[in-house]
Amino acid sequence: MLKTFSRLEKTRNFILLFFAALMVLSLVLFYAPTRNRDVNETKTRSTETAAQIGSETVTLGDLAIQKERQEQQQQMYGMKGAVPSSRVIEGAVAQKIIKQEAARLGFSASDDEVRTKLVEQNKNEDGTPIDQKRYEQYAMDSAGSVKKFEDGVRDNIASNKLEAFVTSGVTVSEDEVLGDFKKRQTKFDLNYVSVNPTELAPTIKPTEAELQTYFEANKKTYFISTPQKKIRYVFVNQAKVGEKLPITDAEIKTEYDALSIDKKQAGVQVQQLVLRVPKPEMDAQVLAKATALVTEMRGTEGKITEEKFAEKAKGQSEDAKTAQIGGKIAGLVKANPNNPTDPLQKTLALQVGEITEPIKFGSNYYIFRRGEPVAKPIEDAKKEIEVSLRNRRSYTAAADLAQKVAAKLKEVKDVQKVADEFATQANMSAKDMVRETGYVKKDDDVPNIGVSPQFEAGIEPLANANDTGDKIPVKDGFAIPLLVDKKEPRDADFSEVKDKIAETVKVQQAGTKVEEIAKAIAAGATSAATLTSAATAKGLKAEDSKAFTLGAPLGKSQSAGTSQELEDAIFALKAGEITKTPIKVGDGYYIVGVAKREDANMQDFTKQRDQMLQSSLFQKRGQVFEDYLADVRKKMEAAGQIKIYQEVIAKLDAVAPGDEMPGDPIKK
């Protein structure tokens, strides 16, 4: 390893920016030197200039490699879609700015400093240096080559020196930390009303005249450019067919015995460490802190014990409930494919003791540690296995029956007659088996079917009345179609697009009325207790939030949000009081009342004082450094020292053959 360290060279392209930490981790930790063929491989080798930052050049190849690494990281955690090219170029520009600014001010790293850092970072558990081959393999996996890995360490040291210089005068007073502690540790029972366009729209009832006026003004928008077809079809319900299939205890046991170990688990234990983002502009520095914690906790082995993670959670986590118990989450985490956005699902891809990258969810960053799995006995798994068996067998049985139905429909051309014949076998009434669509076209949301490419493909060959098709997989079963009628492209009638127009007009009117209604609710409520009736009078519902702490988003699902203004307003309220005016957050407003208030325990502050001072100083220094770099960039842009070639960057999003993840090119 020391032989390798002696070959260290001067710094060059490597990204390690606290405000672009996600990209950095993609570069350092998750790069695997494998690439797609054809278009993607050509891009990664391209020397075409994509940006000029001062004296340094960023090539299309540089950006393509960075983009590929970040997408590999996303895939590891189950996130689909391409990384936007905007994120990639912004990170590259930031990297060049910090590198040149460090050089301008004379900050660099000597070979001895780099060697010391590498020895420090690459140790076995007993403190001895890791094996040379193991080190080289780690460097290759991390950065693509030993040289790039060591260059990255050199750049990191120079970056840290620059940050230390810029932030050397930054201090945090105890009063600042105490004030923040009081805000974050005070608990509230809230009554609140969220007034936003999405939730307000259903309460809006536009008049017939308003809908007609909108239609006349936007008639071209509703031109039907493709043929429409009216379909009558026989529906075979998979679940109904499955109800008749027998499942024995012996079959269930055989199925259970064949399950892999992970499938025999009731779930896994998980710990969490939560860092809040107090305001959007501080996102980067909170991510930087979370990234540093992840790196520290992983160490050289990539894992951390339950006890050590608990210590970190107690000292660093800003979720008061779980921090007190070492970050432990109540209950077990189990696979839930119906909720892919749940960040806890990512822990299921880890080994025991491994931790996730920082995960942004709401206005917080989360770090999760996977704990021990908990076994599920056959008694607990029986119902689930039976459902799984029945589902698998019912699909095959329903498909076979649908095939027979299709053959019969082709013969008799009568949907009702075919339904009458097969109703008993389908375990359905003939009435429920017969369904009919309106005039539908590509991408229409068809009742009982939805937007279905399979259904569209299945009815596409039907050209003349009474033409029949093959069985089509649809929601809950199979459809066997017959063409009733067909209409060629034409102007839409008001009646057939009325529902779509109504939804559009509701959202538009909600957007213009949201502030007015929010003010009316605030004026009609004199206390937290009367907020419910004031909201009901405007067709909305007051919600409650127990043991709410500042920093968490207020609200439910996608409409949840927060802001500094909202948090300050809540903290200023006493029990029974209500915000006098609505607080704007995003596109909507909040009216909040405090039903109960439990102020922070000052004894806890005494215990956490030193850790909180350190954490607050870290955040403040991060913000100062970020502001400094933003100012440097602004000056460079004004001097014409930053040139970004959008037409080259757009090539990042060129799709390779078979690639189904188009990117998000930067708009000019």
XYZ file of C-alpha atoms in Angstrom:
668
model
C 0.000 0.000 0.000
C 2.875 2.408 0.841
C 4.288 1.749 -2.595
C 0.995 2.835 -4.070
C 0.858 5.917 -1.840
C 4.303 7.025 -3.094
C 2.948 7.314 -6.619
C 0.466 10.055 -5.688
C 0.145 12.774 -8.319
C -1.297 16.273 -8.437
C -5.021 16.863 -8.166
C -7.341 16.583 -11.134
C -10.993 15.768 -11.876
C -12.769 14.471 -8.750
C -15.948 15.678 -7.118
C -16.157 15.952 -3.366
C -18.450 18.862 -2.559
C -20.584 18.972 0.539
C -23.399 20.666 -1.381
C -23.230 17.997 -4.072
C -22.712 15.079 -1.712
C -25.172 12.755 -3.380
C -23.240 12.991 -6.604
C -19.986 12.497 -4.764
C -21.127 9.300 -3.133
C -22.220 8.062 -6.512
C -18.683 8.703 -7.781
C -16.730 7.402 -4.830
C -18.772 4.563 -3.398
C -21.009 3.070 -6.019
C -19.180 3.169 -9.325
C -18.719 -0.139 -11.035
C -16.587 0.081 -14.203
C -19.176 -1.390 -16.526
C -21.082 0.571 -19.118
C -23.750 0.130 -21.727
C -22.657 -0.531 -25.254
C -23.141 1.580 -28.400
C -24.482 5.086 -27.633
C -23.693 5.073 -23.903
C -20.135 3.799 -24.385
C -19.506 6.402 -27.073
C -20.645 9.167 -24.740
C -18.379 8.100 -21.871
C -15.356 8.267 -24.185
C -16.263 11.597 -25.753
C -13.752 14.459 -25.427
C -16.225 17.050 -26.722
C -16.267 20.159 -24.530
C -19.485 20.455 -22.521
C -18.425 23.315 -20.264
C -15.513 25.666 -19.695
C -15.013 26.849 -16.118
C -12.098 29.219 -15.853
C -9.014 27.398 -17.102
C -10.550 23.929 -16.886
C -12.675 21.934 -19.272
C -15.504 19.498 -18.581
C -16.019 16.987 -21.379
C -19.129 15.120 -22.414
C -17.305 11.947 -21.366
C -16.757 13.311 -17.834
C -20.457 14.081 -17.481
C -21.567 10.775 -19.016
C -19.477 8.791 -16.519
C -20.806 10.815 -13.598
C -24.378 10.423 -14.839
C -23.951 6.679 -15.231
C -22.548 6.285 -11.713
C -25.400 8.218 -10.154
C -27.961 6.123 -12.017
C -26.281 2.950 -10.787
C -26.697 4.244 -7.243
C -30.373 5.024 -7.861
C -30.980 1.516 -9.182
C -29.343 -0.020 -6.096
C -32.005 1.670 -3.976
C -34.923 0.896 -6.262
C -35.257 4.400 -7.719
C -36.256 4.431 -11.379
C -35.648 7.016 -14.064
C -32.615 8.857 -15.375
C -30.576 11.367 -13.394
C -31.339 14.833 -14.841
C -28.450 16.269 -16.837
C -29.023 19.522 -14.941
C -27.888 17.844 -11.715
C -24.806 16.386 -13.381
C -23.567 19.627 -14.971
C -24.250 21.669 -11.831
C -22.144 19.279 -9.787
C -19.318 19.394 -12.327
C -19.338 23.202 -12.398
C -19.274 23.339 -8.587
C -16.335 20.916 -8.487
C -14.281 23.040 -10.848
C -15.084 26.247 -8.984
C -13.980 24.875 -5.621
C -10.832 23.363 -7.107
C -9.759 26.603 -8.773
C -10.651 28.743 -5.776
C -8.568 26.523 -3.498
C -5.628 26.787 -5.908
C -6.034 30.576 -6.212
C -5.728 30.991 -2.465
C -2.789 28.609 -2.250
C -4.485 25.635 -0.638
C -3.156 22.258 -1.714
C -2.274 18.889 -0.231
C 1.258 17.551 0.064
C 2.145 13.935 -0.636
C 2.729 13.414 3.090
C -0.752 14.755 3.908
C -2.356 12.501 1.336
C -0.349 9.495 2.502
C -1.356 10.148 6.111
C -5.019 10.468 5.181
C -4.977 7.250 3.152
C -3.321 5.291 5.945
C -5.838 6.740 8.397
C -8.816 5.803 6.233
C -7.701 2.320 5.211
C -7.159 0.269 8.353
C -8.187 -3.117 9.615
C -10.178 -3.386 12.826
C -6.956 -3.863 14.803
C -5.536 -0.603 13.435
C -3.024 -2.140 11.002
C -2.986 -0.992 7.339
C -5.104 -3.051 4.978
C -3.484 -5.392 2.474
C -2.063 -3.758 -0.707
C -4.275 -5.777 -3.067
C -7.334 -5.121 -0.953
C -6.565 -1.405 -0.996
C -6.112 -1.356 -4.774
C -9.368 -3.246 -5.305
C -11.213 -0.836 -3.003
C -9.764 2.132 -4.893
C -10.738 0.603 -8.251
C -14.286 -0.098 -7.080
C -14.618 3.366 -5.598
C -13.224 5.569 -8.357
C -12.303 3.440 -11.372
C -8.543 3.581 -10.768
C -6.050 3.961 -7.925
C -4.879 7.288 -9.351
C -8.372 8.796 -9.460
C -9.063 7.565 -5.946
C -5.894 9.161 -4.602
C -6.492 12.335 -6.599
C -9.874 12.512 -4.933
C -8.309 12.350 -1.485
C -5.930 15.150 -2.458
C -8.801 17.306 -3.702
C -10.733 16.616 -0.530
C -7.883 17.832 1.671
C -7.552 21.051 -0.364
C -11.332 21.568 -0.190
C -11.305 21.144 3.587
C -8.500 23.693 3.903
C -10.450 26.200 1.812
C -13.594 25.662 3.882
C -11.659 26.005 7.145
C -10.182 29.300 5.918
C -13.526 30.724 4.751
C -15.400 29.715 7.909
C -12.675 30.322 10.491
C -14.517 33.316 11.922
C -17.895 31.625 12.200
C -19.162 31.130 15.723
C -22.384 30.021 17.370
C -23.641 31.500 20.606
C -25.226 29.434 23.341
C -28.336 31.598 23.045
C -28.729 30.572 19.398
C -28.430 26.896 20.235
C -30.728 27.231 23.232
C -33.358 28.948 21.112
C -33.163 26.205 18.486
C -33.347 23.517 21.193
C -36.498 25.048 22.641
C -38.131 25.080 19.215
C -37.166 21.542 18.277
C -37.980 19.926 21.601
C -41.306 21.652 22.276
C -44.273 19.406 21.455
C -47.652 20.568 20.200
C -51.077 19.008 19.778
C -52.337 20.890 16.743
C -55.632 21.450 14.990
C -55.050 22.728 11.478
C -56.623 23.272 8.093
C -54.605 22.903 4.915
C -56.102 24.957 2.099
C -54.441 24.115 -1.216
C -55.666 23.909 -4.819
C -55.550 20.111 -4.965
C -57.724 19.573 -1.876
C -59.901 22.592 -2.543
C -60.758 21.617 -6.127
C -63.277 18.872 -5.202
C -65.305 21.449 -3.248
C -65.587 23.763 -6.263
C -68.793 23.449 -8.318
C -68.468 25.353 -11.604
C -71.714 26.218 -13.404
C -72.780 24.712 -16.703
C -72.248 28.119 -18.335
C -68.655 28.297 -17.022
C -67.896 24.854 -18.401
C -69.454 25.689 -21.763
C -67.507 28.950 -21.964
C -64.242 27.150 -21.235
C -65.029 24.512 -23.860
C -65.729 27.092 -26.572
C -62.492 28.930 -25.769
C -60.414 25.729 -25.825
C -62.194 23.651 -28.452
C -59.013 22.874 -30.375
C -57.547 21.291 -27.260
C -60.253 18.649 -27.304
C -60.044 17.721 -31.005
C -60.167 13.935 -31.278
C -57.353 13.116 -33.695
C -57.588 9.325 -33.588
C -60.487 6.938 -34.253
C -62.764 6.066 -31.317
C -64.231 2.661 -30.691
C -67.137 1.484 -28.602
C -66.428 -1.970 -27.181
C -68.703 -4.515 -25.579
C -66.771 -7.254 -23.849
C -67.056 -10.377 -21.721
C -65.262 -9.940 -18.411
C -63.729 -12.914 -16.569
C -62.877 -12.016 -12.959
C -59.703 -13.787 -11.823
C -60.578 -13.626 -8.116
C -64.044 -15.128 -8.692
C -62.536 -17.996 -10.642
C -59.987 -18.482 -7.873
C -62.628 -18.756 -5.176
C -63.591 -22.167 -6.527
C -60.039 -23.572 -6.424
C -59.266 -25.873 -3.450
C -56.072 -25.244 -1.434
C -55.023 -27.972 1.051
C -52.899 -27.688 4.217
C -50.367 -30.051 2.645
C -49.961 -27.734 -0.324
C -49.488 -24.777 2.008
C -46.765 -26.617 3.965
C -44.977 -27.595 0.771
C -45.069 -23.972 -0.344
C -43.782 -22.754 3.040
C -40.907 -25.257 3.079
C -39.826 -24.084 -0.375
C -39.646 -20.422 0.647
C -36.237 -18.798 0.913
C -35.129 -17.671 4.356
C -35.907 -14.028 3.653
C -39.476 -14.959 2.686
C -39.976 -16.625 6.053
C -39.417 -13.396 7.893
C -42.101 -11.371 9.643
C -39.920 -8.337 9.047
C -36.682 -6.730 10.120
C -35.804 -4.410 12.959
C -34.700 -0.930 11.868
C -33.035 2.040 13.538
C -33.089 5.576 12.166
C -31.170 8.816 12.494
C -33.063 11.905 11.333
C -31.664 15.286 10.322
C -34.142 18.044 9.543
C -33.798 20.656 6.791
C -34.945 23.870 8.510
C -35.194 25.769 5.227
C -34.697 24.791 1.567
C -31.468 26.740 1.112
C -29.864 24.639 3.866
C -30.590 21.336 2.137
C -27.042 20.910 0.838
C -25.328 21.383 4.178
C -27.735 19.006 5.964
C -27.040 16.437 3.244
C -23.324 17.027 3.754
C -23.653 16.371 7.482
C -25.712 13.221 6.826
C -23.139 12.027 4.283
C -20.303 12.564 6.742
C -22.192 10.597 9.407
C -22.763 7.708 6.986
C -19.063 7.595 6.075
C -18.035 7.703 9.733
C -20.490 5.006 10.834
C -19.602 2.642 7.992
C -15.890 2.802 8.709
C -13.755 0.334 6.765
C -16.096 -2.616 7.230
C -19.229 -0.962 5.918
C -21.317 -1.894 8.961
C -22.130 -0.579 12.431
C -23.408 -2.343 15.536
C -26.803 -1.643 17.044
C -25.181 -0.137 20.128
C -22.904 2.250 18.240
C -25.713 3.379 15.951
C -27.862 3.981 19.037
C -25.158 6.261 20.454
C -25.098 8.276 17.234
C -28.882 8.495 17.122
C -29.092 9.718 20.712
C -26.504 12.411 20.053
C -27.331 13.443 16.479
C -30.895 12.499 15.535
C -33.426 15.329 15.516
C -36.420 13.027 15.895
C -37.042 13.298 19.632
C -39.165 10.142 19.951
C -36.773 7.649 18.372
C -33.546 9.370 19.413
C -34.281 8.631 23.084
C -34.418 4.895 22.357
C -31.386 4.706 20.128
C -33.251 5.347 16.893
C -35.403 2.214 17.125
C -38.511 2.278 14.939
C -41.667 0.765 16.407
C -42.719 -2.498 14.800
C -41.023 -4.382 11.989
C -40.294 -3.332 8.423
C -41.583 -5.762 5.839
C -41.712 -5.755 2.041
C -44.575 -3.684 0.668
C -44.509 -3.469 -3.167
C -47.674 -1.359 -3.058
C -45.777 1.464 -1.370
C -42.474 1.829 -3.286
C -41.993 5.424 -2.084
C -41.648 4.299 1.559
C -37.954 4.957 2.323
C -37.915 2.150 4.894
C -38.298 -0.348 2.061
C -34.690 0.371 1.100
C -33.467 -1.308 4.294
C -34.672 -4.671 2.983
C -31.899 -4.649 0.368
C -29.222 -4.339 3.079
C -27.359 -6.878 5.185
C -27.690 -6.811 8.979
C -25.667 -3.876 10.301
C -25.510 -1.982 7.005
C -26.888 1.537 6.712
C -28.476 3.439 3.850
C -27.221 6.538 2.138
C -28.966 9.722 3.372
C -32.555 9.556 2.069
C -34.566 12.747 1.565
C -38.193 12.294 2.591
C -40.394 15.282 3.235
C -38.230 17.977 4.782
C -35.848 15.573 6.535
C -32.871 13.371 5.694
C -33.008 9.832 7.073
C -30.238 7.302 7.689
C -31.554 3.797 8.354
C -29.725 0.792 9.828
C -30.998 -2.705 9.148
C -31.205 -4.838 12.256
C -31.901 -8.514 12.821
C -34.728 -10.286 10.967
C -37.645 -11.754 12.916
C -38.871 -15.185 11.821
C -42.446 -15.848 10.720
C -43.837 -19.283 11.716
C -46.026 -21.224 9.295
C -49.132 -20.381 11.327
C -48.570 -16.694 10.675
C -47.636 -17.260 7.028
C -50.541 -19.625 6.236
C -53.050 -17.044 5.096
C -50.488 -15.187 2.999
C -49.312 -18.397 1.319
C -52.887 -19.461 0.601
C -53.604 -16.105 -1.018
C -50.414 -16.381 -3.081
C -51.204 -19.912 -4.225
C -54.773 -19.014 -5.074
C -53.665 -15.951 -7.023
C -51.178 -17.919 -9.101
C -53.582 -20.710 -9.837
C -56.517 -18.407 -10.399
C -54.612 -16.513 -13.094
C -53.971 -19.694 -15.048
C -57.526 -20.920 -14.545
C -59.011 -17.560 -15.548
C -56.741 -17.350 -18.593
C -57.794 -20.815 -19.736
C -61.469 -19.940 -19.289
C -61.010 -16.618 -21.126
C -59.466 -18.513 -24.028
C -62.587 -20.652 -24.306
C -64.786 -17.555 -24.053
C -62.831 -15.878 -26.878
C -63.255 -18.868 -29.144
C -67.000 -18.953 -28.477
C -67.426 -15.199 -29.025
C -65.682 -15.428 -32.409
C -68.216 -18.094 -33.310
C -71.512 -16.567 -32.146
C -70.719 -12.767 -32.142
C -73.055 -12.289 -29.154
C -71.557 -11.077 -25.840
C -74.688 -11.732 -23.775
C -75.131 -15.246 -25.108
C -71.513 -16.128 -24.347
C -71.812 -14.690 -20.824
C -74.927 -16.777 -20.189
C -73.075 -19.910 -21.245
C -69.939 -19.412 -19.156
C -71.325 -17.654 -16.045
C -71.279 -20.797 -13.884
C -67.688 -21.677 -14.814
C -66.626 -18.085 -14.128
C -68.398 -18.103 -10.742
C -70.125 -14.864 -11.790
C -73.550 -13.689 -12.858
C -74.014 -13.206 -16.596
C -74.958 -9.585 -15.894
C -71.616 -8.882 -14.215
C -69.731 -10.494 -17.078
C -71.105 -8.127 -19.731
C -69.478 -4.695 -19.885
C -69.442 -1.885 -22.416
C -67.200 1.140 -22.898
C -68.070 4.526 -24.315
C -66.221 5.703 -27.432
C -62.591 5.267 -26.427
C -59.225 6.013 -28.008
C -55.549 5.631 -27.164
C -54.555 6.842 -23.676
C -58.167 7.153 -22.472
C -58.952 6.226 -18.881
C -61.504 3.476 -19.536
C -63.941 2.717 -16.675
C -63.073 -0.566 -14.888
C -59.886 -0.841 -16.982
C -57.952 2.411 -16.645
C -55.264 3.552 -19.076
C -54.196 0.191 -20.461
C -51.729 -0.338 -23.336
C -52.766 -4.022 -23.342
C -56.430 -3.149 -23.858
C -55.545 -0.609 -26.554
C -53.405 -3.182 -28.377
C -56.131 -5.809 -28.030
C -58.843 -3.693 -29.672
C -56.546 -2.071 -32.257
C -57.132 -4.769 -34.952
C -60.929 -4.469 -34.639
C -62.027 -2.449 -37.684
C -65.638 -3.388 -38.419
C -68.758 -3.873 -36.318
C -68.913 -7.334 -34.682
C -65.193 -7.954 -35.083
C -63.945 -9.860 -32.028
C -60.532 -10.057 -30.386
C -58.469 -12.412 -28.261
C -58.442 -12.379 -24.469
C -56.838 -9.232 -23.009
C -55.328 -9.030 -19.510
C -57.073 -6.137 -17.729
C -57.570 -5.003 -14.163
C -58.809 -7.965 -12.024
C -59.033 -10.414 -14.903
C -59.524 -10.726 -18.656
C -61.620 -8.943 -21.278
C -62.771 -10.554 -24.524
C -63.806 -7.661 -26.831
C -66.355 -7.149 -29.599
C -66.475 -3.909 -31.654
C -69.896 -2.230 -31.470
C -69.199 0.990 -33.405
C -66.393 3.236 -34.604
C -66.032 7.023 -35.076
C -63.355 8.718 -37.190
C -61.289 11.787 -36.033
C -63.488 14.829 -35.330
C -64.242 17.763 -33.048
C -65.359 16.566 -29.637
C -68.893 17.140 -28.442
C -69.205 19.119 -25.208
C -71.059 16.268 -23.525
C -68.272 13.726 -24.016
C -65.484 15.956 -22.626
C -67.572 17.706 -19.975
C -66.083 15.710 -17.094
C -62.517 16.502 -18.164
C -63.357 20.169 -18.536
C -64.952 20.213 -15.097
C -61.778 18.877 -13.472
C -59.653 21.468 -15.263
C -61.951 24.358 -14.353
C -62.146 23.214 -10.724
C -58.370 23.315 -10.362
C -58.158 26.721 -12.055
C -60.873 28.218 -9.877
C -59.387 26.621 -6.750
C -56.085 28.331 -7.516
C -57.740 31.741 -7.584
C -59.896 31.143 -4.497
C -57.438 29.409 -2.187
C -56.242 32.579 -0.424
C -59.765 33.983 -0.126
C -61.087 30.791 1.467
C -58.085 30.462 3.783
C -58.659 34.005 5.073
C -62.366 33.304 5.569
C -61.583 30.219 7.676
C -59.033 32.129 9.768
C -61.536 34.930 10.332
C -64.290 32.482 11.283
C -62.207 30.660 13.915
C -61.629 32.378 17.244
C -59.668 29.533 18.843
C -58.226 26.091 18.146
C -61.504 24.561 19.312
C -63.606 26.478 16.731
C -61.337 25.756 13.768
C -63.275 22.613 12.807
C -66.584 24.396 12.353
C -64.943 27.230 10.395
C -63.389 24.722 8.005
C -66.620 22.751 7.625
C -68.442 25.933 6.649
C -66.141 26.153 3.622
C -66.415 22.498 2.681
C -63.010 21.536 4.121
C -61.936 19.353 7.032
C -59.793 20.292 10.012
C -57.113 17.740 10.878
C -55.090 17.164 14.022
C -51.464 16.288 14.716
C -50.468 14.944 18.118
C -47.016 15.552 19.651
C -45.983 17.605 16.631
C -42.406 18.928 16.631
C -41.095 21.762 14.501
C -39.092 20.629 11.506
C -41.534 17.897 10.514
C -43.883 18.502 7.565
C -47.429 19.371 8.584
C -50.198 17.675 6.657
C -50.818 14.386 4.910
C -49.329 12.715 1.833
C -48.144 14.978 -0.973
C -49.811 18.092 0.407
C -47.668 18.051 3.567
C -45.200 20.901 3.942
C -43.562 23.432 6.193
C -41.653 26.709 6.125
C -39.727 28.898 8.520
C -42.692 31.269 8.717
C -45.074 28.456 9.632
C -42.731 27.081 12.301
C -42.199 30.522 13.838
C -45.958 31.097 13.909
C -46.651 27.770 15.642
C -43.893 28.296 18.209
C -45.321 31.707 19.106
C -48.756 30.240 19.928
C -49.945 29.369 23.405
C -52.442 26.599 24.136
C -55.863 27.553 22.756
C -54.514 30.184 20.349
C -54.764 30.181 16.575
C -52.834 31.876 13.770
C -54.630 35.152 13.055
C -53.784 35.056 9.356
C -53.199 32.060 7.053
C -49.552 31.056 6.541
C -48.569 30.472 2.903
C -46.598 27.296 2.184
C -46.041 26.461 -1.470
C -49.285 26.886 -3.416
C -51.485 26.621 -0.333
C -52.134 28.026 3.107
C -52.278 26.726 6.675
C -54.472 27.909 9.536
C -53.133 26.361 12.747
C -54.396 26.217 16.313
C -52.577 24.827 19.359
C -54.727 22.558 21.522
C -51.880 21.608 23.845
C -48.281 22.721 24.274
C -45.474 20.937 26.135
C -42.331 23.063 26.372
C -38.843 21.612 26.078
C -37.225 19.952 29.087
C -34.253 22.176 29.937
C -32.486 19.340 31.760
C -32.120 17.633 28.393
C -30.431 20.736 27.026
C -27.777 20.535 29.738
C -27.030 16.938 28.702
C -26.949 17.695 24.960
C -25.414 21.181 25.062
C -21.927 20.333 23.783
C -23.199 18.085 20.973
C -25.750 20.685 19.911
C -23.167 23.474 19.866
C -20.960 21.355 17.633
C -23.816 20.416 15.314
C -25.065 23.991 15.035
C -21.563 25.277 14.301
C -21.195 22.638 11.574
C -24.431 23.744 9.925
C -23.620 27.442 10.158
C -20.160 26.957 8.702
C -21.642 24.901 5.910
C -24.087 27.670 5.040
C -21.341 30.316 5.060
C -19.144 28.192 2.797
C -22.029 27.532 0.417
C -22.792 31.258 0.233
C -19.117 31.967 -0.413
C -18.972 29.537 -3.331
C -22.211 30.934 -4.763
C -20.643 34.403 -4.713
C -17.504 33.117 -6.460
C -19.653 31.559 -9.155
C -21.634 34.752 -9.620
C -18.420 36.727 -10.169
C -17.065 34.148 -12.621
C -20.314 34.208 -14.583
C -20.242 38.005 -14.716
C -16.685 37.832 -16.074
C -17.674 35.293 -18.726
C -15.511 32.589 -17.154
C -18.254 29.968 -17.087
C -19.529 28.695 -20.416
C -21.980 25.808 -20.631
C -22.699 24.300 -24.039
C -26.292 23.198 -23.873
C -26.290 21.433 -27.228
C -23.485 19.163 -26.001
C -25.100 18.525 -22.621
C -28.324 17.553 -24.420
C -26.394 14.581 -25.825
C -26.253 13.167 -22.302
C -29.898 12.270 -22.747
C -29.531 10.546 -26.117
C -31.120 7.112 -25.691
C -29.128 4.017 -26.452
C -30.902 1.166 -28.282
C -33.175 -0.561 -25.807
C -32.629 2.117 -23.164
C -35.962 3.169 -21.662
C -34.741 5.875 -19.286
C -34.628 9.196 -21.181
C -33.058 12.013 -19.196
C -34.037 15.543 -18.399
C -31.956 17.846 -20.629
C -31.216 21.321 -19.341
C -33.492 23.916 -20.845
C -31.847 26.865 -22.550
